[in-house]
Amino acid sequence: MTDPTVAHIMGVPPPLALAPEPPEGPEVETAAPFKAGGAFFQNVPATPPAVWGVGSEVLWAEGEALLIAAPQGVGKTTLAHQIIRARLGLQKDVLGFPVVPGRRVLLLAMDRPSQTRRAGHRIFAQDDPEFLNEHLVVWEGPPPFDLAQRTDILAAMCERAGADTVVIDSLKDAAVGLSDDAVGAGYNRARQKALAMGVQVLELHHVVKRGPNGAAPNTMADIYGSTWITSGAGSVLLLWGEAGDPVISLRHLKQPMDEIGPLQLVHDHPAGTTDIRHGADLLELARATGMGGLTILRAAEVLYETNKPTAAQKEKARRKLEKLRSSGLLTRVEGERGGGEERRPTVYYATGPGPS
């Protein structure tokens, strides 16, 4: 390990030796982030630069926090470890989406660190230990201060570790009382300070069970805690299943660009890997409907696995169908309306035969 700052972290007793407490008094901003208005609003790429994703399919946008929420034991830590490995340049993609390599990752292993260590062993056991020592730093246990109360600490920890990526496992251990808006706002400020410093932020969090018999959550309201937790994130992924399930679902509740999924994921727990089992393929579904065509309603039913899709779900399905149409893969036949009612729905047809 060549970086003396990293060696210093790993060699001191936690937690107070990491960052000295700043002097009391009003918070002082050390930099003035003024930018010219024209450059700020006009020099914008067509699609957000992705840490994880490609084109308009972005799971984690550069400069925006990614929040992965799930109940206990569903595999959010396993998925995060794969993203860490890709961020270290040890694998090219996760779930088939490319990950841009970074410089060094700081993992805050605060939630059951012994279990996190065992889970990570399955993924990192075959990698070069010297490379991991150089590019991956782990903080074990609670942070030196509550991150919502001391909003400078997260950025300071990243700076001391020389990390351009931080993975927080999990938010409940980073700040106490996340259901309180004051705590949520405080944590969000800590998160934004790290982002402003150029650190890419990945957070693991928990959900609130809702619906009869613990039905699968599917809205931002199902994420535990203050609204500021999700409001300050650029992307929110929701994993759902029972603890230890080999097959779980993934929903993209908040997107930097296009919505991805819903998807079914398969965990290989012994190997510590995750793959896509299947996603609803609207192009194949359109081919299967033949002369009848694929309606927006049917597309939404299949995508969201419900026989009563909401207006928002139908609109999302329409956008996915329109994206396929703009790519030349589908054609559209407009429906008819009369007397305020839809007499014949709009339908989509595949433009050619499927793969042989």
mmCIF file of C-alpha atoms in Angstrom:
data_model
loop_
_atom_site.group_PDB
_atom_site.id
_atom_site.type_symbol
_atom_site.label_atom_id
_atom_site.label_comp_id
_atom_site.label_asym_id
_atom_site.label_seq_id
_atom_site.Cartn_x
_atom_site.Cartn_y
_atom_site.Cartn_z
ATOM 1 C CA MET A 1 0.000 0.000 0.000
ATOM 2 C CA THR A 2 1.864 3.051 -1.254
ATOM 3 C CA ASP A 3 -0.449 5.909 -0.329
ATOM 4 C CA PRO A 4 0.555 7.164 3.158
ATOM 5 C CA THR A 5 -2.914 8.541 3.848
ATOM 6 C CA VAL A 6 -4.438 5.103 3.309
ATOM 7 C CA ALA A 7 -1.737 3.501 5.451
ATOM 8 C CA HIS A 8 -2.512 6.038 8.165
ATOM 9 C CA ILE A 9 -6.213 5.116 8.160
ATOM 10 C CA MET A 10 -5.593 1.422 8.295
ATOM 11 C CA GLY A 11 -3.054 1.789 11.084
ATOM 12 C CA VAL A 12 -4.940 3.930 13.583
ATOM 13 C CA PRO A 13 -7.531 2.771 16.117
ATOM 14 C CA PRO A 14 -11.101 3.662 15.104
ATOM 15 C CA PRO A 15 -13.026 5.783 15.185
ATOM 16 C CA LEU A 16 -11.803 9.203 16.330
ATOM 17 C CA ALA A 17 -8.329 9.145 14.848
ATOM 18 C CA LEU A 18 -9.667 9.472 11.299
ATOM 19 C CA ALA A 19 -10.736 13.100 11.280
ATOM 20 C CA PRO A 20 -10.272 15.735 13.974
ATOM 21 C CA GLU A 21 -13.381 17.571 15.061
ATOM 22 C CA PRO A 22 -13.512 20.987 13.370
ATOM 23 C CA PRO A 23 -13.703 24.082 15.559
ATOM 24 C CA GLU A 24 -17.063 25.065 16.972
ATOM 25 C CA GLY A 25 -19.003 27.870 15.337
ATOM 26 C CA PRO A 26 -20.924 28.469 12.119
ATOM 27 C CA GLU A 27 -20.100 26.291 9.161
ATOM 28 C CA VAL A 28 -17.805 27.977 6.643
ATOM 29 C CA GLU A 29 -17.841 27.046 2.974
ATOM 30 C CA THR A 30 -14.272 26.746 1.683
ATOM 31 C CA ALA A 31 -15.096 27.018 -2.012
ATOM 32 C CA ALA A 32 -17.443 29.211 -4.002
ATOM 33 C CA PRO A 33 -18.950 27.033 -6.766
ATOM 34 C CA PHE A 34 -19.921 29.899 -9.071
ATOM 35 C CA LYS A 35 -20.406 28.965 -12.719
ATOM 36 C CA ALA A 36 -21.369 30.927 -15.819
ATOM 37 C CA GLY A 37 -25.071 30.494 -16.547
ATOM 38 C CA GLY A 38 -24.651 29.758 -20.233
ATOM 39 C CA ALA A 39 -22.184 26.962 -19.635
ATOM 40 C CA PHE A 40 -24.264 25.582 -16.762
ATOM 41 C CA PHE A 41 -27.509 25.280 -18.725
ATOM 42 C CA GLN A 42 -26.304 24.816 -22.299
ATOM 43 C CA ASN A 43 -23.223 22.582 -22.072
ATOM 44 C CA VAL A 44 -25.298 19.532 -21.139
ATOM 45 C CA PRO A 45 -24.770 16.078 -22.715
ATOM 46 C CA ALA A 46 -27.753 14.397 -24.386
ATOM 47 C CA THR A 47 -27.482 11.522 -21.909
ATOM 48 C CA PRO A 48 -25.983 11.765 -18.404
ATOM 49 C CA PRO A 49 -22.453 10.348 -18.059
ATOM 50 C CA ALA A 50 -22.842 6.962 -16.402
ATOM 51 C CA VAL A 51 -20.847 5.329 -13.652
ATOM 52 C CA TRP A 52 -23.022 2.246 -14.252
ATOM 53 C CA GLY A 53 -25.017 2.014 -17.461
ATOM 54 C CA VAL A 54 -24.838 2.842 -21.148
ATOM 55 C CA GLY A 55 -26.551 5.397 -23.376
ATOM 56 C CA SER A 56 -29.914 6.366 -21.950
ATOM 57 C CA GLU A 57 -30.011 3.254 -19.742
ATOM 58 C CA VAL A 58 -28.300 4.656 -16.656
ATOM 59 C CA LEU A 59 -28.503 2.979 -13.272
ATOM 60 C CA TRP A 60 -25.915 5.254 -11.630
ATOM 61 C CA ALA A 61 -25.177 8.685 -13.075
ATOM 62 C CA GLU A 62 -21.900 10.479 -12.518
ATOM 63 C CA GLY A 63 -22.228 13.089 -9.777
ATOM 64 C CA GLU A 64 -25.504 11.633 -8.454
ATOM 65 C CA ALA A 65 -25.997 9.177 -5.602
ATOM 66 C CA LEU A 66 -27.291 5.672 -6.295
ATOM 67 C CA LEU A 67 -29.546 4.243 -3.564
ATOM 68 C CA ILE A 68 -30.189 0.479 -3.494
ATOM 69 C CA ALA A 69 -33.007 -0.428 -1.112
ATOM 70 C CA ALA A 70 -34.097 -3.910 -0.098
ATOM 71 C CA PRO A 71 -35.271 -5.932 2.895
ATOM 72 C CA GLN A 72 -32.681 -7.881 4.875
ATOM 73 C CA GLY A 73 -31.034 -10.855 3.231
ATOM 74 C CA VAL A 74 -32.174 -10.176 -0.345
ATOM 75 C CA GLY A 75 -28.701 -9.481 -1.717
ATOM 76 C CA LYS A 76 -28.103 -5.732 -1.829
ATOM 77 C CA THR A 77 -24.642 -6.176 -0.296
ATOM 78 C CA THR A 78 -23.818 -8.915 -2.807
ATOM 79 C CA LEU A 79 -24.852 -6.635 -5.658
ATOM 80 C CA ALA A 80 -22.874 -3.732 -4.171
ATOM 81 C CA HIS A 81 -19.732 -5.883 -3.925
ATOM 82 C CA GLN A 82 -20.018 -6.694 -7.625
ATOM 83 C CA ILE A 83 -20.308 -2.976 -8.402
ATOM 84 C CA ILE A 84 -17.239 -2.326 -6.226
ATOM 85 C CA ARG A 85 -15.313 -4.989 -8.106
ATOM 86 C CA ALA A 86 -16.275 -3.442 -11.428
ATOM 87 C CA ARG A 87 -15.416 0.037 -10.145
ATOM 88 C CA LEU A 88 -11.967 -1.365 -9.322
ATOM 89 C CA GLY A 89 -11.651 -2.530 -12.931
ATOM 90 C CA LEU A 90 -11.727 -6.233 -12.008
ATOM 91 C CA GLN A 91 -14.845 -6.907 -14.074
ATOM 92 C CA LYS A 92 -16.378 -4.974 -16.947
ATOM 93 C CA ASP A 93 -20.065 -4.966 -16.087
ATOM 94 C CA VAL A 94 -22.764 -5.790 -13.555
ATOM 95 C CA LEU A 95 -26.125 -7.192 -14.720
ATOM 96 C CA GLY A 96 -24.887 -6.692 -18.275
ATOM 97 C CA PHE A 97 -24.451 -2.923 -17.862
ATOM 98 C CA PRO A 98 -20.896 -1.545 -18.058
ATOM 99 C CA VAL A 99 -19.276 0.116 -15.055
ATOM 100 C CA VAL A 100 -16.669 2.857 -15.512
ATOM 101 C CA PRO A 101 -13.530 2.053 -13.456
ATOM 102 C CA GLY A 102 -12.495 4.524 -10.777
ATOM 103 C CA ARG A 103 -9.354 5.110 -8.739
ATOM 104 C CA ARG A 104 -10.068 3.870 -5.203
ATOM 105 C CA VAL A 105 -13.184 2.734 -3.327
ATOM 106 C CA LEU A 106 -13.947 3.395 0.328
ATOM 107 C CA LEU A 107 -16.373 0.818 1.753
ATOM 108 C CA LEU A 108 -18.070 1.837 4.998
ATOM 109 C CA ALA A 109 -18.873 -1.647 6.336
ATOM 110 C CA MET A 110 -21.070 -0.544 9.212
ATOM 111 C CA ASP A 111 -23.990 -2.983 9.059
ATOM 112 C CA ARG A 112 -22.878 -6.388 10.398
ATOM 113 C CA PRO A 113 -19.289 -6.052 9.097
ATOM 114 C CA SER A 114 -18.439 -9.690 9.840
ATOM 115 C CA GLN A 115 -21.269 -10.831 7.575
ATOM 116 C CA THR A 116 -20.227 -8.276 4.948
ATOM 117 C CA ARG A 117 -16.702 -9.692 5.105
ATOM 118 C CA ARG A 118 -17.928 -13.244 4.518
ATOM 119 C CA ALA A 119 -20.124 -12.112 1.628
ATOM 120 C CA GLY A 120 -17.244 -10.202 0.041
ATOM 121 C CA HIS A 121 -14.866 -13.140 0.438
ATOM 122 C CA ARG A 122 -16.852 -15.081 -2.163
ATOM 123 C CA ILE A 123 -16.361 -12.249 -4.659
ATOM 124 C CA PHE A 124 -12.829 -11.012 -3.940
ATOM 125 C CA ALA A 125 -11.087 -14.250 -2.827
ATOM 126 C CA GLN A 126 -9.414 -14.844 -6.206
ATOM 127 C CA ASP A 127 -8.231 -11.267 -6.731
ATOM 128 C CA ASP A 128 -4.685 -10.004 -6.173
ATOM 129 C CA PRO A 129 -4.469 -8.973 -2.490
ATOM 130 C CA GLU A 130 -1.885 -6.271 -3.213
ATOM 131 C CA PHE A 131 -4.155 -4.710 -5.798
ATOM 132 C CA LEU A 132 -7.077 -4.764 -3.359
ATOM 133 C CA ASN A 133 -4.905 -3.260 -0.617
ATOM 134 C CA GLU A 134 -3.980 -0.426 -2.958
ATOM 135 C CA HIS A 135 -7.410 0.329 -4.408
ATOM 136 C CA LEU A 136 -9.976 -0.714 -1.765
ATOM 137 C CA VAL A 137 -10.170 0.766 1.739
ATOM 138 C CA VAL A 138 -12.623 -0.574 4.339
ATOM 139 C CA TRP A 139 -13.907 1.268 7.394
ATOM 140 C CA GLU A 140 -15.305 -1.323 9.810
ATOM 141 C CA GLY A 141 -18.035 -0.385 12.262
ATOM 142 C CA PRO A 142 -19.774 2.901 13.048
ATOM 143 C CA PRO A 143 -18.437 6.145 11.550
ATOM 144 C CA PRO A 144 -16.431 8.475 13.777
ATOM 145 C CA PHE A 145 -19.433 10.829 14.060
ATOM 146 C CA ASP A 146 -23.099 10.736 13.069
ATOM 147 C CA LEU A 147 -22.992 11.799 9.409
ATOM 148 C CA ALA A 148 -26.257 13.738 9.649
ATOM 149 C CA GLN A 149 -25.004 15.809 12.576
ATOM 150 C CA ARG A 150 -21.474 16.307 11.273
ATOM 151 C CA THR A 151 -22.093 16.830 7.577
ATOM 152 C CA ASP A 152 -18.387 17.326 6.777
ATOM 153 C CA ILE A 153 -17.309 13.863 7.978
ATOM 154 C CA LEU A 154 -18.287 11.781 4.925
ATOM 155 C CA ALA A 155 -16.325 13.999 2.538
ATOM 156 C CA ALA A 156 -13.407 14.079 5.016
ATOM 157 C CA MET A 157 -13.310 10.273 5.225
ATOM 158 C CA CYS A 158 -13.237 10.009 1.429
ATOM 159 C CA GLU A 159 -10.471 12.587 1.230
ATOM 160 C CA ARG A 160 -8.375 10.811 3.865
ATOM 161 C CA ALA A 161 -8.839 7.486 2.047
ATOM 162 C CA GLY A 162 -7.984 9.015 -1.324
ATOM 163 C CA ALA A 163 -11.240 7.532 -2.610
ATOM 164 C CA ASP A 164 -13.261 8.685 -5.609
ATOM 165 C CA THR A 165 -16.050 6.229 -4.717
ATOM 166 C CA VAL A 166 -17.742 5.538 -1.399
ATOM 167 C CA VAL A 167 -20.126 2.660 -0.646
ATOM 168 C CA ILE A 168 -22.247 3.142 2.485
ATOM 169 C CA ASP A 169 -23.500 -0.113 3.995
ATOM 170 C CA SER A 170 -25.906 0.920 5.322
ATOM 171 C CA LEU A 171 -27.623 4.276 5.841
ATOM 172 C CA LYS A 172 -29.199 3.311 9.167
ATOM 173 C CA ASP A 173 -25.693 3.023 10.615
ATOM 174 C CA ALA A 174 -24.478 6.291 9.072
ATOM 175 C CA ALA A 175 -27.095 8.470 10.768
ATOM 176 C CA VAL A 176 -29.446 7.772 13.663
ATOM 177 C CA GLY A 177 -33.154 8.599 13.309
ATOM 178 C CA LEU A 178 -33.547 8.640 9.529
ATOM 179 C CA SER A 179 -37.339 8.890 9.783
ATOM 180 C CA ASP A 180 -36.865 12.427 11.107
ATOM 181 C CA ASP A 181 -36.746 15.035 8.324
ATOM 182 C CA ALA A 182 -34.035 16.992 10.137
ATOM 183 C CA VAL A 183 -31.833 13.882 10.173
ATOM 184 C CA GLY A 184 -32.671 13.049 6.557
ATOM 185 C CA ALA A 185 -31.834 16.601 5.469
ATOM 186 C CA GLY A 186 -28.587 16.503 7.444
ATOM 187 C CA TYR A 187 -27.522 13.245 5.844
ATOM 188 C CA ASN A 188 -28.445 14.563 2.403
ATOM 189 C CA ARG A 189 -26.176 17.546 2.997
ATOM 190 C CA ALA A 190 -23.314 15.192 3.887
ATOM 191 C CA ARG A 191 -23.993 13.204 0.725
ATOM 192 C CA GLN A 192 -24.064 16.348 -1.438
ATOM 193 C CA LYS A 193 -20.759 17.564 0.022
ATOM 194 C CA ALA A 194 -19.105 14.292 -0.969
ATOM 195 C CA LEU A 195 -20.616 14.503 -4.455
ATOM 196 C CA ALA A 196 -19.452 18.110 -4.834
ATOM 197 C CA MET A 197 -15.935 16.926 -4.030
ATOM 198 C CA GLY A 198 -16.093 14.534 -6.992
ATOM 199 C CA VAL A 199 -16.842 11.367 -5.036
ATOM 200 C CA GLN A 200 -19.336 8.901 -6.520
ATOM 201 C CA VAL A 201 -21.767 7.762 -3.806
ATOM 202 C CA LEU A 202 -23.478 4.362 -3.555
ATOM 203 C CA GLU A 203 -25.826 3.783 -0.595
ATOM 204 C CA LEU A 204 -27.537 0.662 0.724
ATOM 205 C CA HIS A 205 -30.782 1.111 2.608
ATOM 206 C CA HIS A 206 -33.914 -0.657 3.831
ATOM 207 C CA VAL A 207 -37.601 -0.648 2.931
ATOM 208 C CA VAL A 208 -40.885 -0.474 4.794
ATOM 209 C CA LYS A 209 -43.188 -3.424 4.200
ATOM 210 C CA ARG A 210 -46.514 -2.337 2.803
ATOM 211 C CA GLY A 211 -49.607 -4.003 1.419
ATOM 212 C CA PRO A 212 -51.446 -7.129 2.591
ATOM 213 C CA ASN A 213 -49.252 -10.060 3.591
ATOM 214 C CA GLY A 214 -46.092 -8.043 2.972
ATOM 215 C CA ALA A 215 -46.817 -7.480 -0.722
ATOM 216 C CA ALA A 216 -43.913 -6.213 -2.782
ATOM 217 C CA PRO A 217 -43.363 -2.460 -2.407
ATOM 218 C CA ASN A 218 -43.237 -0.482 -5.623
ATOM 219 C CA THR A 219 -43.105 3.218 -4.770
ATOM 220 C CA MET A 220 -40.659 5.688 -3.258
ATOM 221 C CA ALA A 221 -42.904 5.837 -0.189
ATOM 222 C CA ASP A 222 -41.837 2.265 0.539
ATOM 223 C CA ILE A 223 -38.248 3.363 1.141
ATOM 224 C CA TYR A 224 -37.662 3.762 4.876
ATOM 225 C CA GLY A 225 -37.143 7.187 6.388
ATOM 226 C CA SER A 226 -37.346 10.863 5.514
ATOM 227 C CA THR A 227 -38.233 11.979 2.012
ATOM 228 C CA TRP A 228 -34.842 13.733 1.826
ATOM 229 C CA ILE A 229 -33.143 10.343 1.561
ATOM 230 C CA THR A 230 -34.711 9.594 -1.815
ATOM 231 C CA SER A 231 -35.090 13.223 -2.897
ATOM 232 C CA GLY A 232 -31.322 13.734 -2.777
ATOM 233 C CA ALA A 233 -30.517 10.538 -4.717
ATOM 234 C CA GLY A 234 -30.207 10.561 -8.483
ATOM 235 C CA SER A 235 -31.222 6.921 -8.923
ATOM 236 C CA VAL A 236 -33.170 4.525 -6.686
ATOM 237 C CA LEU A 237 -33.209 0.758 -7.220
ATOM 238 C CA LEU A 238 -35.526 -1.511 -5.252
ATOM 239 C CA LEU A 239 -34.743 -5.200 -4.741
ATOM 240 C CA TRP A 240 -37.496 -7.439 -3.443
ATOM 241 C CA GLY A 241 -37.786 -11.026 -2.325
ATOM 242 C CA GLU A 242 -37.461 -13.198 0.758
ATOM 243 C CA ALA A 243 -34.173 -13.572 2.620
ATOM 244 C CA GLY A 244 -32.012 -16.118 0.841
ATOM 245 C CA ASP A 245 -34.174 -16.272 -2.292
ATOM 246 C CA PRO A 246 -32.129 -17.189 -5.379
ATOM 247 C CA VAL A 247 -34.529 -15.195 -7.602
ATOM 248 C CA ILE A 248 -35.482 -11.622 -6.712
ATOM 249 C CA SER A 249 -37.038 -8.668 -8.516
ATOM 250 C CA LEU A 250 -35.465 -5.319 -9.374
ATOM 251 C CA ARG A 251 -37.454 -2.149 -9.975
ATOM 252 C CA HIS A 252 -36.032 1.208 -11.018
ATOM 253 C CA LEU A 253 -38.065 3.636 -8.908
ATOM 254 C CA LYS A 254 -36.118 6.799 -9.778
ATOM 255 C CA GLN A 255 -34.150 7.191 -12.975
ATOM 256 C CA PRO A 256 -31.516 9.610 -14.292
ATOM 257 C CA MET A 257 -32.788 8.849 -17.827
ATOM 258 C CA ASP A 258 -34.768 5.804 -19.036
ATOM 259 C CA GLU A 259 -36.376 3.339 -16.667
ATOM 260 C CA ILE A 260 -34.637 -0.048 -16.622
ATOM 261 C CA GLY A 261 -36.699 -3.161 -15.993
ATOM 262 C CA PRO A 262 -38.539 -4.412 -14.041
ATOM 263 C CA LEU A 263 -36.128 -7.349 -14.034
ATOM 264 C CA GLN A 264 -35.859 -10.761 -12.417
ATOM 265 C CA LEU A 265 -32.401 -11.385 -10.956
ATOM 266 C CA VAL A 266 -30.758 -14.684 -10.051
ATOM 267 C CA HIS A 267 -28.235 -14.773 -7.199
ATOM 268 C CA ASP A 268 -25.561 -17.460 -7.265
ATOM 269 C CA HIS A 269 -24.854 -17.244 -3.542
ATOM 270 C CA PRO A 270 -21.821 -19.594 -3.460
ATOM 271 C CA ALA A 271 -20.154 -17.661 -6.294
ATOM 272 C CA GLY A 272 -21.402 -14.263 -5.151
ATOM 273 C CA THR A 273 -22.650 -13.300 -8.596
ATOM 274 C CA THR A 274 -25.957 -11.976 -9.923
ATOM 275 C CA ASP A 275 -27.417 -12.254 -13.424
ATOM 276 C CA ILE A 276 -30.623 -11.220 -15.150
ATOM 277 C CA ARG A 277 -33.026 -14.125 -15.394
ATOM 278 C CA HIS A 278 -35.384 -12.340 -17.706
ATOM 279 C CA GLY A 279 -36.971 -9.015 -18.335
ATOM 280 C CA ALA A 280 -40.210 -8.386 -20.145
ATOM 281 C CA ASP A 281 -39.153 -8.280 -23.820
ATOM 282 C CA LEU A 282 -41.744 -6.061 -25.482
ATOM 283 C CA LEU A 283 -40.366 -6.738 -28.947
ATOM 284 C CA GLU A 284 -40.781 -10.491 -28.510
ATOM 285 C CA LEU A 285 -44.197 -9.919 -26.978
ATOM 286 C CA ALA A 286 -45.210 -7.864 -30.023
ATOM 287 C CA ARG A 287 -44.032 -10.661 -32.304
ATOM 288 C CA ALA A 288 -46.007 -13.184 -30.271
ATOM 289 C CA THR A 289 -49.234 -11.203 -30.625
ATOM 290 C CA GLY A 290 -49.079 -11.546 -34.408
ATOM 291 C CA MET A 291 -51.865 -9.814 -36.320
ATOM 292 C CA GLY A 292 -53.583 -8.698 -33.135
ATOM 293 C CA GLY A 293 -50.795 -6.307 -32.199
ATOM 294 C CA LEU A 294 -49.553 -5.318 -28.767
ATOM 295 C CA THR A 295 -51.557 -2.756 -26.815
ATOM 296 C CA ILE A 296 -50.144 -0.363 -24.249
ATOM 297 C CA LEU A 297 -52.365 -1.940 -21.597
ATOM 298 C CA ARG A 298 -51.047 -5.439 -22.301
ATOM 299 C CA ALA A 299 -47.457 -4.197 -22.309
ATOM 300 C CA ALA A 300 -47.979 -2.577 -18.898
ATOM 301 C CA GLU A 301 -49.610 -5.732 -17.507
ATOM 302 C CA VAL A 302 -46.590 -7.815 -18.507
ATOM 303 C CA LEU A 303 -43.965 -5.271 -17.490
ATOM 304 C CA TYR A 304 -45.358 -4.665 -14.016
ATOM 305 C CA GLU A 305 -46.909 -8.097 -13.416
ATOM 306 C CA THR A 306 -50.374 -6.763 -12.638
ATOM 307 C CA ASN A 307 -53.803 -6.970 -14.220
ATOM 308 C CA LYS A 308 -54.591 -3.435 -13.103
ATOM 309 C CA PRO A 309 -51.686 -1.219 -14.169
ATOM 310 C CA THR A 310 -51.764 2.390 -13.032
ATOM 311 C CA ALA A 311 -51.842 5.357 -15.390
ATOM 312 C CA ALA A 312 -48.143 5.927 -14.646
ATOM 313 C CA GLN A 313 -47.284 2.311 -15.453
ATOM 314 C CA LYS A 314 -49.194 2.512 -18.746
ATOM 315 C CA GLU A 315 -47.353 5.709 -19.648
ATOM 316 C CA LYS A 316 -44.014 4.064 -18.888
ATOM 317 C CA ALA A 317 -45.005 1.106 -21.083
ATOM 318 C CA ARG A 318 -45.988 3.510 -23.877
ATOM 319 C CA ARG A 319 -42.584 5.201 -23.680
ATOM 320 C CA LYS A 320 -40.797 1.861 -23.939
ATOM 321 C CA LEU A 321 -42.896 0.924 -26.963
ATOM 322 C CA GLU A 322 -42.209 4.310 -28.551
ATOM 323 C CA LYS A 323 -38.486 3.849 -28.012
ATOM 324 C CA LEU A 324 -38.645 0.565 -29.907
ATOM 325 C CA ARG A 325 -40.677 2.284 -32.629
ATOM 326 C CA SER A 326 -38.153 5.109 -32.973
ATOM 327 C CA SER A 327 -35.465 2.432 -33.422
ATOM 328 C CA GLY A 328 -37.437 0.944 -36.305
ATOM 329 C CA LEU A 329 -38.289 -2.280 -34.474
ATOM 330 C CA LEU A 330 -42.010 -1.609 -34.058
ATOM 331 C CA THR A 331 -44.702 0.113 -36.091
ATOM 332 C CA ARG A 332 -47.730 1.817 -34.588
ATOM 333 C CA VAL A 333 -51.364 1.844 -35.676
ATOM 334 C CA GLU A 334 -53.282 4.637 -34.014
ATOM 335 C CA GLY A 335 -56.454 3.828 -32.141
ATOM 336 C CA GLU A 336 -59.812 5.530 -32.391
ATOM 337 C CA ARG A 337 -61.731 7.525 -29.842
ATOM 338 C CA GLY A 338 -65.342 8.596 -29.890
ATOM 339 C CA GLY A 339 -67.748 10.003 -27.359
ATOM 340 C CA GLY A 340 -64.890 10.429 -24.886
ATOM 341 C CA GLU A 341 -64.140 6.693 -24.935
ATOM 342 C CA GLU A 342 -61.497 4.597 -26.635
ATOM 343 C CA ARG A 343 -63.233 2.524 -29.323
ATOM 344 C CA ARG A 344 -60.093 0.866 -30.637
ATOM 345 C CA PRO A 345 -56.742 0.956 -28.788
ATOM 346 C CA THR A 346 -53.441 1.914 -30.325
ATOM 347 C CA VAL A 347 -51.453 -1.205 -31.194
ATOM 348 C CA TYR A 348 -47.810 -1.935 -32.032
ATOM 349 C CA TYR A 349 -46.488 -4.545 -34.453
ATOM 350 C CA ALA A 350 -43.005 -5.991 -34.869
ATOM 351 C CA THR A 351 -41.472 -4.828 -38.125
ATOM 352 C CA GLY A 352 -39.744 -8.106 -38.955
ATOM 353 C CA PRO A 353 -39.362 -11.745 -37.970
ATOM 354 C CA GLY A 354 -37.618 -12.749 -34.802
ATOM 355 C CA PRO A 355 -34.122 -14.203 -34.642
ATOM 356 C CA SER A 356 -33.746 -17.568 -36.347
#
